[in-house]
Amino acid sequence: MSNWLMPYLTFNGNCEEAVRFYEKVLGGEATIMHFGDAPPNPAFPVPENLKNLVVHAELRKDGHVINFSDWCTPNAPYSTGNNISFAMQFDTKDETKAMFDALSVGGTIEMNLQETFFSPLYGKITDKFGIMWQIVCNKA
């Protein structure tokens, strides 16, 4: 199974409903993690109103993956059109940083590369053509 490039669909509070719909219609197996399921981080506490929203979900079928989440970007409101991005996963921090740096040229960094509970390096970019990317280093 290749996780090199995956579509990432974002929803406005109804992600779990959407994932269950696509799982039923498309088949495959879904896994869902809510914001409240994430390990606590005192620097980024999860507000009560977000705990039941989806931080990340996957639908896997026949070697293909679609990623999902609810929209929770404070500096950019949800709107149709900015709810689809692409996620790219790399095996090393060097590969991750190189791709992040290359896609950032002329674009806008939405979230700097940083360690998260799910990745040693993760960041978000809108490239110079307006395409949104999520760059992820696989767990070591």
Short mmCIF file of C-alpha atoms in Angstrom, two decimals:
data_model
loop_
_atom_site.label_atom_id
_atom_site.label_comp_id
_atom_site.label_asym_id
_atom_site.label_seq_id
_atom_site.Cartn_x
_atom_site.Cartn_y
_atom_site.Cartn_z
CA MET A 1 0.00 0.00 0.00
CA SER A 2 1.38 3.40 -0.94
CA ASN A 3 0.77 6.40 1.27
CA TRP A 4 2.85 8.77 -0.81
CA LEU A 5 0.00 11.03 -1.99
CA MET A 6 -3.48 10.93 -0.50
CA PRO A 7 -6.54 13.15 -0.86
CA TYR A 8 -7.51 14.85 2.40
CA LEU A 9 -11.15 15.94 2.69
CA THR A 10 -12.17 18.39 5.39
CA PHE A 11 -15.67 18.98 6.76
CA ASN A 12 -17.40 21.64 8.80
CA GLY A 13 -18.34 19.63 11.89
CA ASN A 14 -19.97 16.70 10.10
CA CYS A 15 -16.87 14.67 9.25
CA GLU A 16 -17.89 11.53 11.12
CA GLU A 17 -21.22 11.47 9.29
CA ALA A 18 -19.39 11.91 5.96
CA VAL A 19 -16.87 9.15 6.72
CA ARG A 20 -19.65 6.71 7.64
CA PHE A 21 -21.51 7.66 4.44
CA TYR A 22 -18.46 7.08 2.23
CA GLU A 23 -17.64 3.85 4.06
CA LYS A 24 -21.14 2.56 3.29
CA VAL A 25 -21.21 3.77 -0.32
CA LEU A 26 -17.59 3.09 -1.33
CA GLY A 27 -16.86 0.12 0.93
CA GLY A 28 -13.63 -0.35 2.78
CA GLU A 29 -12.85 0.11 6.44
CA ALA A 30 -12.86 3.42 8.29
CA THR A 31 -10.95 4.41 11.40
CA ILE A 32 -11.86 7.62 13.23
CA MET A 33 -10.01 9.58 15.93
CA HIS A 34 -11.62 12.55 17.67
CA PHE A 35 -9.82 15.59 19.07
CA GLY A 36 -10.74 14.33 22.55
CA ASP A 37 -8.84 11.07 21.84
CA ALA A 38 -5.53 12.87 21.26
CA PRO A 39 -2.95 12.82 24.06
CA PRO A 40 -3.26 15.97 26.21
CA ASN A 41 -0.88 18.80 25.39
CA PRO A 42 -0.84 21.69 27.90
CA ALA A 43 0.48 24.04 25.19
CA PHE A 44 -2.56 23.27 22.98
CA PRO A 45 -5.53 22.33 25.18
CA VAL A 46 -8.57 21.00 23.31
CA PRO A 47 -11.67 23.12 23.98
CA GLU A 48 -14.78 21.18 25.02
CA ASN A 49 -16.65 22.15 21.83
CA LEU A 50 -13.98 20.40 19.68
CA LYS A 51 -13.54 17.14 21.60
CA ASN A 52 -16.17 15.22 19.59
CA LEU A 53 -14.98 16.54 16.22
CA VAL A 54 -12.75 14.37 14.04
CA VAL A 55 -9.04 15.16 14.20
CA HIS A 56 -8.23 12.43 11.66
CA ALA A 57 -10.02 9.58 9.91
CA GLU A 58 -9.03 7.18 7.16
CA LEU A 59 -11.02 5.08 4.74
CA ARG A 60 -8.93 2.22 3.33
CA LYS A 61 -9.92 -0.07 0.50
CA ASP A 62 -7.84 -2.24 -1.84
CA GLY A 63 -4.61 -0.38 -1.10
CA HIS A 64 -6.14 3.09 -1.44
CA VAL A 65 -6.56 5.65 1.33
CA ILE A 66 -8.74 8.74 1.70
CA ASN A 67 -8.07 10.96 4.73
CA PHE A 68 -10.69 13.10 6.48
CA SER A 69 -10.98 15.60 9.33
CA ASP A 70 -13.16 18.39 10.64
CA TRP A 71 -11.98 21.93 9.91
CA CYS A 72 -10.25 23.55 12.89
CA THR A 73 -7.97 26.22 11.47
CA PRO A 74 -8.58 29.41 13.46
CA ASN A 75 -6.89 31.81 11.02
CA ALA A 76 -8.71 30.46 7.93
CA PRO A 77 -12.48 29.94 7.95
CA TYR A 78 -14.00 26.85 6.33
CA SER A 79 -15.36 27.32 2.85
CA THR A 80 -16.12 25.04 -0.04
CA GLY A 81 -12.96 24.96 -2.13
CA ASN A 82 -10.49 25.01 0.73
CA ASN A 83 -11.78 21.73 2.09
CA ILE A 84 -9.63 19.50 -0.11
CA SER A 85 -5.87 19.13 0.22
CA PHE A 86 -3.24 16.51 -0.45
CA ALA A 87 -1.20 14.74 2.20
CA MET A 88 2.30 13.50 1.42
CA GLN A 89 4.14 11.13 3.75
CA PHE A 90 7.89 10.63 3.92
CA ASP A 91 10.11 8.18 5.81
CA THR A 92 12.74 10.66 6.99
CA LYS A 93 12.82 14.14 8.48
CA ASP A 94 15.24 15.23 5.72
CA GLU A 95 12.82 14.18 2.95
CA THR A 96 9.93 15.80 4.80
CA LYS A 97 11.78 19.10 5.28
CA ALA A 98 13.02 19.17 1.67
CA MET A 99 9.47 18.76 0.29
CA PHE A 100 8.04 21.29 2.75
CA ASP A 101 10.71 23.84 1.77
CA ALA A 102 10.26 23.22 -1.97
CA LEU A 103 6.45 23.55 -1.89
CA SER A 104 6.68 26.66 0.32
CA VAL A 105 8.53 28.73 -2.30
CA GLY A 106 6.15 31.49 -3.36
CA GLY A 107 3.37 30.02 -1.23
CA THR A 108 1.99 30.48 2.27
CA ILE A 109 2.96 28.41 5.27
CA GLU A 110 -0.23 27.59 7.15
CA MET A 111 1.55 25.58 9.88
CA ASN A 112 5.31 25.39 10.29
CA LEU A 113 6.95 21.98 10.35
CA GLN A 114 6.77 20.77 13.93
CA GLU A 115 6.54 17.70 16.07
CA THR A 116 2.98 16.54 16.81
CA PHE A 117 1.55 13.60 18.71
CA PHE A 118 1.12 11.74 15.40
CA SER A 119 4.32 12.69 13.58
CA PRO A 120 7.92 13.73 14.30
CA LEU A 121 7.42 16.48 11.64
CA TYR A 122 4.15 17.82 10.26
CA GLY A 123 3.29 21.05 8.45
CA LYS A 124 0.71 22.64 6.16
CA ILE A 125 1.31 24.80 3.09
CA THR A 126 -0.73 26.50 0.41
CA ASP A 127 1.57 26.54 -2.62
CA LYS A 128 1.94 29.41 -5.09
CA PHE A 129 -0.87 27.92 -7.20
CA GLY A 130 -3.34 27.81 -4.30
CA ILE A 131 -3.08 24.03 -3.73
CA MET A 132 -3.08 22.98 -0.07
CA TRP A 133 -0.57 20.37 1.11
CA GLN A 134 -0.05 18.50 4.37
CA ILE A 135 3.51 17.23 4.70
CA VAL A 136 4.00 14.35 7.15
CA CYS A 137 7.01 12.42 8.39
CA ASN A 138 6.09 8.83 9.25
CA LYS A 139 6.66 7.81 12.83
CA ALA A 140 10.12 6.43 13.36
#
